[in-house]
CSV table of C-alpha atoms in Angstrom, one decimal:
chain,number,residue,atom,x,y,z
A,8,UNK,CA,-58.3,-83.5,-43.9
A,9,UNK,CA,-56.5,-84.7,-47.1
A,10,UNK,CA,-57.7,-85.9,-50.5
A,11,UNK,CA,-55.6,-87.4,-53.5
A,12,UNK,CA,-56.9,-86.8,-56.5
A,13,UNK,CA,-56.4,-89.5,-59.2
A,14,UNK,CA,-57.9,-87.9,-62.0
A,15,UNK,CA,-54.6,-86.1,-62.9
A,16,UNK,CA,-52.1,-87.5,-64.8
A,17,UNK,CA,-49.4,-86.3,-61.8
A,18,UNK,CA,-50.6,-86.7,-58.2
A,19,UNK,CA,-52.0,-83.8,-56.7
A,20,UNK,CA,-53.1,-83.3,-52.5
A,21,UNK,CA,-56.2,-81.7,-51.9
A,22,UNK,CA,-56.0,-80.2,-47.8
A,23,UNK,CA,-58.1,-77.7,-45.9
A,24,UNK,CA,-55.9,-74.9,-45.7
A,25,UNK,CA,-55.8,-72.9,-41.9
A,26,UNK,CA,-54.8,-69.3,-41.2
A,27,UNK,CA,-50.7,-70.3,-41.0
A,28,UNK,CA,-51.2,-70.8,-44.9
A,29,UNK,CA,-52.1,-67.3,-45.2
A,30,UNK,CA,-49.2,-66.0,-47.5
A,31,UNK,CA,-49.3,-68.8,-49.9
A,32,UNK,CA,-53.2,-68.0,-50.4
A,33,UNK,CA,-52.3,-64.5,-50.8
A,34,UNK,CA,-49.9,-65.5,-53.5
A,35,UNK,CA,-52.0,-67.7,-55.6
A,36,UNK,CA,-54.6,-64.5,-56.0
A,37,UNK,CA,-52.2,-62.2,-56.8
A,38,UNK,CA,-53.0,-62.3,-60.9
A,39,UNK,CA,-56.5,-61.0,-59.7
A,40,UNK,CA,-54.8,-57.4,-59.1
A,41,UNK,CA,-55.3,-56.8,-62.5
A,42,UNK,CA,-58.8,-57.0,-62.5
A,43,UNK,CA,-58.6,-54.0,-60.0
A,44,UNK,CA,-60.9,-56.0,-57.4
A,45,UNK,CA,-59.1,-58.4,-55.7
A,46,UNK,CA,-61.1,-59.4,-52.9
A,47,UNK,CA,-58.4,-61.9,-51.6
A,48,UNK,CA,-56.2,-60.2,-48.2
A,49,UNK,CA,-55.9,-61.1,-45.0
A,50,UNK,CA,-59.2,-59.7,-43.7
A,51,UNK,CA,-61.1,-61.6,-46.5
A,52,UNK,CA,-59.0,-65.1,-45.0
A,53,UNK,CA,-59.9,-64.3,-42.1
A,54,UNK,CA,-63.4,-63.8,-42.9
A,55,UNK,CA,-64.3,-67.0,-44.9
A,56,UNK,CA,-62.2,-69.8,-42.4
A,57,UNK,CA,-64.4,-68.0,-39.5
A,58,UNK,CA,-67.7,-69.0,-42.2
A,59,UNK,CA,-66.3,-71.3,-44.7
A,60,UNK,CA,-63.8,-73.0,-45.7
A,61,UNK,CA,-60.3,-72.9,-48.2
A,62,UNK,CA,-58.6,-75.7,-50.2
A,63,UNK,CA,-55.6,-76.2,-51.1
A,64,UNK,CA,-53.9,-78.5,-54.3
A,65,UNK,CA,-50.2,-79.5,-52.8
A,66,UNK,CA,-47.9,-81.1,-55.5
A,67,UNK,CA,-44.7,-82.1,-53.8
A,68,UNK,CA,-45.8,-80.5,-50.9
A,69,UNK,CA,-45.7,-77.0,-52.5
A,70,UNK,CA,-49.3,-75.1,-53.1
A,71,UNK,CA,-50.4,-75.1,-56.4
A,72,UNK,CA,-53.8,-73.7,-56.2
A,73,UNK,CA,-56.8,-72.6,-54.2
A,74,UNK,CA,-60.6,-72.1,-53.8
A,75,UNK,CA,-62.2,-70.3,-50.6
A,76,UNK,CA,-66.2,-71.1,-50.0
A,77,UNK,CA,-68.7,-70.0,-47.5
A,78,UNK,CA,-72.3,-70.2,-46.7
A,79,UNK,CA,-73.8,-67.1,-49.5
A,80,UNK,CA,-75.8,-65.5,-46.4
A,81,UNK,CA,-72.6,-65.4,-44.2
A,82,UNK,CA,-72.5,-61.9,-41.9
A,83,UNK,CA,-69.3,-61.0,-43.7
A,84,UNK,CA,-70.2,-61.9,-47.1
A,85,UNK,CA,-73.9,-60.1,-46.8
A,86,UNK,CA,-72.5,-56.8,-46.4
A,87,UNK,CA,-70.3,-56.6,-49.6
A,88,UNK,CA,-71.4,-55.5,-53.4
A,89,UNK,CA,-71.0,-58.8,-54.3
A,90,UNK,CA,-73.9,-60.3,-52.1
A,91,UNK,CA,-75.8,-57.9,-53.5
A,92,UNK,CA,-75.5,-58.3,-56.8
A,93,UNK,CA,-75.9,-62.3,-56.5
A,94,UNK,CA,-78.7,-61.8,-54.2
A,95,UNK,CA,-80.5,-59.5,-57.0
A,96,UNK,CA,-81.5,-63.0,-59.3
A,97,UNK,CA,-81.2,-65.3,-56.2
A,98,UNK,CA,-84.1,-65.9,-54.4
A,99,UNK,CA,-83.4,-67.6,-51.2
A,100,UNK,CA,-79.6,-67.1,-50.8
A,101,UNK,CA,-80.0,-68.9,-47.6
A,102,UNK,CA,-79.8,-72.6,-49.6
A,103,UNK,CA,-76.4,-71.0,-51.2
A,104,UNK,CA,-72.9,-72.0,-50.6
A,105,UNK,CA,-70.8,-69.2,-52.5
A,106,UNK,CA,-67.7,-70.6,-54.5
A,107,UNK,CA,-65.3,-68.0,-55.6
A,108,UNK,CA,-62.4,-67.7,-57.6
A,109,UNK,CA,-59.6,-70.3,-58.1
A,110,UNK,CA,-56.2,-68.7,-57.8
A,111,UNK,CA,-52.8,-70.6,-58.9
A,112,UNK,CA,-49.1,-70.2,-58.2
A,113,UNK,CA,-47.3,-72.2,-60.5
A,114,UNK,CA,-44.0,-70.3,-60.1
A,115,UNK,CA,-42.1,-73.3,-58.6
A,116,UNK,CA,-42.9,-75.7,-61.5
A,117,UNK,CA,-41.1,-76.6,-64.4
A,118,UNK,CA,-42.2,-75.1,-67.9
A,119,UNK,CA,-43.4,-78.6,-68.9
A,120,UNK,CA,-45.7,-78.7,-65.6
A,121,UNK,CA,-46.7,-75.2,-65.9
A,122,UNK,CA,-47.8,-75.7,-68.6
A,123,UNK,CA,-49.3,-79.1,-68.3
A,124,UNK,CA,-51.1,-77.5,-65.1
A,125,UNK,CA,-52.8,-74.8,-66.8
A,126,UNK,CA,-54.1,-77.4,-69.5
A,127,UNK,CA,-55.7,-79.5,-66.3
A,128,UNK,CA,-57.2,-76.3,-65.0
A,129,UNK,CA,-59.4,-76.2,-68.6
A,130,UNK,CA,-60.0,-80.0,-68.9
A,131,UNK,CA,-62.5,-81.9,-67.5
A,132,UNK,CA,-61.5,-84.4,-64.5
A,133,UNK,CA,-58.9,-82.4,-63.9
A,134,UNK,CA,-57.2,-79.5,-61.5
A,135,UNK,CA,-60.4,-78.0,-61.4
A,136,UNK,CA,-62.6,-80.3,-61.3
A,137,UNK,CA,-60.8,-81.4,-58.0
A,138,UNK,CA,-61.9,-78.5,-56.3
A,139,UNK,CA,-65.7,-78.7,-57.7
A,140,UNK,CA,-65.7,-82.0,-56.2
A,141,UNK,CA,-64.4,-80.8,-52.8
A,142,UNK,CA,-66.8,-78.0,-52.6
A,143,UNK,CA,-70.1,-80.4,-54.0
A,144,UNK,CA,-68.8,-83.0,-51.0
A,145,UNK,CA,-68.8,-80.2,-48.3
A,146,UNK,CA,-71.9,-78.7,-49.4
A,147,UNK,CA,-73.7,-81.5,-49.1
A,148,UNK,CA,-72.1,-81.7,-45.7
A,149,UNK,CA,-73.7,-79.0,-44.4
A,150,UNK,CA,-77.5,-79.8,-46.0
A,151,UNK,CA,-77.2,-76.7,-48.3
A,152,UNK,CA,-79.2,-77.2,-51.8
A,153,UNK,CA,-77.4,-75.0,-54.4
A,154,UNK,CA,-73.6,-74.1,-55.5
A,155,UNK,CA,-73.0,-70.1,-56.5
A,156,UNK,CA,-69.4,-70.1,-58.6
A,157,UNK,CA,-69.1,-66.5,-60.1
A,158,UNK,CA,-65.3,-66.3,-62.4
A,159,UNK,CA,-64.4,-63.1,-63.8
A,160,UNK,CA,-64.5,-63.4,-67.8
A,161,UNK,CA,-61.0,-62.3,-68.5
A,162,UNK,CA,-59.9,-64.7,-65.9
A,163,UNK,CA,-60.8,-67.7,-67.0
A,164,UNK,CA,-59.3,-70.8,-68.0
A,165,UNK,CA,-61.8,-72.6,-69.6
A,166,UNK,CA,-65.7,-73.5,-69.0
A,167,UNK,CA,-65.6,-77.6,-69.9
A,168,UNK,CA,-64.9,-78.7,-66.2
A,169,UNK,CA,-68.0,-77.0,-64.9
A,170,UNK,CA,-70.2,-78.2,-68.1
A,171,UNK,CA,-68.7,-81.8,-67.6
A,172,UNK,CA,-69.7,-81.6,-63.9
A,173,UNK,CA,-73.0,-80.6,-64.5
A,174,UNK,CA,-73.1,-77.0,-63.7
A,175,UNK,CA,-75.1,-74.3,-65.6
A,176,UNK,CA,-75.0,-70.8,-66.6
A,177,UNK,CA,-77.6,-68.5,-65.1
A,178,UNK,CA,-76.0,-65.2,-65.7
A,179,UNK,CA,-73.2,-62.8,-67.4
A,180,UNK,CA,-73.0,-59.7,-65.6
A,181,UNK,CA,-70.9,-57.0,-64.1
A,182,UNK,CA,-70.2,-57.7,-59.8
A,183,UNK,CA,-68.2,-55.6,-58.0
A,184,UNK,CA,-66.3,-52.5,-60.0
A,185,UNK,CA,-68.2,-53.9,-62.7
A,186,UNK,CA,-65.8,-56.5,-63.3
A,187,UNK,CA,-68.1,-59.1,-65.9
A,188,UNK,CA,-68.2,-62.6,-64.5
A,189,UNK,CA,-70.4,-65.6,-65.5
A,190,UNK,CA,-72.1,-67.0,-62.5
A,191,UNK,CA,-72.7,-70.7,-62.4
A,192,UNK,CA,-75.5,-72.5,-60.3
A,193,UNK,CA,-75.7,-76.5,-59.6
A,194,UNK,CA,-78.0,-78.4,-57.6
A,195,UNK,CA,-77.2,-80.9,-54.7
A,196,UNK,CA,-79.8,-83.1,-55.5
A,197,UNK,CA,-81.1,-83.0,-58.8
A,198,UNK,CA,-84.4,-83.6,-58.1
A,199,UNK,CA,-84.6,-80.2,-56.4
A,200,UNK,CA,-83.1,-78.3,-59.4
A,201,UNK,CA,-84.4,-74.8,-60.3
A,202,UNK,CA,-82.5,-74.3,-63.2
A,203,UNK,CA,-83.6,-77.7,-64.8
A,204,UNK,CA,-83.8,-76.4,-68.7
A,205,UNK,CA,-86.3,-77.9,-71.6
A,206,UNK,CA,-84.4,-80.1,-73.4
A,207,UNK,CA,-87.5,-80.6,-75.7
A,208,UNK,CA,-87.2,-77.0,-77.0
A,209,UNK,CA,-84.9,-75.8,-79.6
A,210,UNK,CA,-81.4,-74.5,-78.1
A,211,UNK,CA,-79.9,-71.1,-79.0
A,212,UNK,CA,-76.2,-71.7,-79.9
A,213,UNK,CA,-74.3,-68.3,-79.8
A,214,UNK,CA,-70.4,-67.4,-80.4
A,215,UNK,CA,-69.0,-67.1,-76.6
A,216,UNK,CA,-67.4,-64.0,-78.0
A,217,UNK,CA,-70.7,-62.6,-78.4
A,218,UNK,CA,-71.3,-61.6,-74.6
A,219,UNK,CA,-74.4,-58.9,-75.3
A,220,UNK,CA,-76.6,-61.6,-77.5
A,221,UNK,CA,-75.3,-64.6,-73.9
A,222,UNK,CA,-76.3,-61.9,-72.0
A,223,UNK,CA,-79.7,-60.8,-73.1
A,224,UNK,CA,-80.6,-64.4,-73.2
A,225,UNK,CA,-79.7,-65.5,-69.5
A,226,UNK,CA,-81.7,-62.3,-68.3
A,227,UNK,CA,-84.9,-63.4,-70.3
A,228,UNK,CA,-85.3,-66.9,-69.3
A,229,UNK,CA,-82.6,-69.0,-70.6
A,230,UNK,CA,-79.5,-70.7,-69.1
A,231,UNK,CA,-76.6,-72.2,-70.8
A,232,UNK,CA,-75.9,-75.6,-70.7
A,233,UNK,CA,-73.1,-77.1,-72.7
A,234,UNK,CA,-70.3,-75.1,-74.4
A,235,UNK,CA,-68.9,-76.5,-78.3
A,236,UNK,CA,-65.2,-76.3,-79.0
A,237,UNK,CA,-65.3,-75.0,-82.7
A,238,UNK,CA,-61.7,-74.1,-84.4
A,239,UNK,CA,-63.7,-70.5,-85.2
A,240,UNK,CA,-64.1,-70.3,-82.0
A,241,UNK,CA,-65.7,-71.6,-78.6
A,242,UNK,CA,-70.0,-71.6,-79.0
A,243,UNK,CA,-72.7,-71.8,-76.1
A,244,UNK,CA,-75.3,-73.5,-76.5
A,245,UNK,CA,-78.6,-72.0,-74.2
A,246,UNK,CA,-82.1,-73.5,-73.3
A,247,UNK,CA,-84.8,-72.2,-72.1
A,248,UNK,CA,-85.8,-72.9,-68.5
A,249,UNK,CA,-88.5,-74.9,-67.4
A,250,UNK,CA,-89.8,-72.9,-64.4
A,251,UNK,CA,-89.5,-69.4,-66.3
């Protein structure tokens, strides 16, 4: 199965990847060593397509990028650190579908498209966005109510595509060997949404650089909805939930 996705100025391929693309997954995840937990080998491949599924953005029929997802309460997935830690603030992990970690190889484009590539993965309707949309489409597929996306903080390109796409932020903490991630949640169907935040109340806007002040707030009731591009600086901005 193959998707084009329009919403980037150069055409990109979206395609279910199998277990023959296994090296060029391996490849896009290999800037994740220096977090010193890099969950992606070929067990972990192995794994997910048995549970889930990976995606692949193709331009000129050469891999760009990738996103693996899987039911949260798959056997594999349950027995790791990271399930654990998820499964901590998440009550019924069984409505989950886990998305993880995007992973690029840009090593065969040109310095204008490299570049032009990492802007798309930071703007809305773009490179990103294209995978959001993918995993949204097959999680609705499968009748599962809620999308789990964790991204490592020093990882990260940018949070507007998963604002813009209607995602919030329910938590800032350390997953496996600690490494600090902020964990986005989105409903399937809005009118089912948990994290639905009062929009009547006051919101808390604090600098993004200030991860203890984000922090303390997502444990004590609040979610962040919205981020502000400031030229000090990037802002949150957090409300408090309605079914705290």
């Amino acid at each position: 199965m193959t998707l084009t996705n329009e919403t980037t100025a150069k055409r990109i391929v979206m395609r279910r990847l199998f277990k023959q693309d296994s090296d060029n997954i391996i490849n896009c995840y290999k800037k994740y060593d220096r977090l010193y937990y890099n969950p992606v080998n070929e067990k972990f491949i192995y794994d997910v397509l048995l549970y889930g599924e990976i995606w692949g953005a193709f331009k000129d029929g050469k891999m760009i990028a990738c996103c693996y997802f899987f039911p949260a309460e798959s056997d594999f997935f349950k027995d790791s650190n990271t399930f654990s830690s998820l499964s901590d603030f998440i009550a019924d992990p069984s409505g989950y579908m886990y998305m993880g970690y995007i992973g690029t190889d840009f090593r065969h484009l040109s310095d204008d498209e490299k570049q032009f590539f990492r802007d798309e993965m930071s703007a809305p309707n773009g490179l990103y966005t294209a995978f959001l949309n993918v995993v949204y489409m097959q999680t609705f597929r499968q009748g599962l109510k809620y999308i789990l996306h964790s991204i490592p903080l020093k990882m990260c390109y940018g949070l507007e595509p998963l604002f813009s796409a209607g995602y919030t932020m329910i938590k800032l903490r350390g997953l496996d060997n600690l490494v600090v991630h902020y964990i986005f949640a989105k409903a399937v169907f809005p009118c089912e949404n948990i994290y639905c935040t009062d929009a009547g109340c006051e919101s808390r806007n604090v600098k993004a650089k200030d991860t203890k002040a984000i922090s303390a707030l997502l444990e004590g009731g609040y979610c962040c909805v919205d981020i502000i591009k400031e030229k000090c600086g990037d802002t949150f901005m957090l409300r408090k939930l309605i079914t705290d």
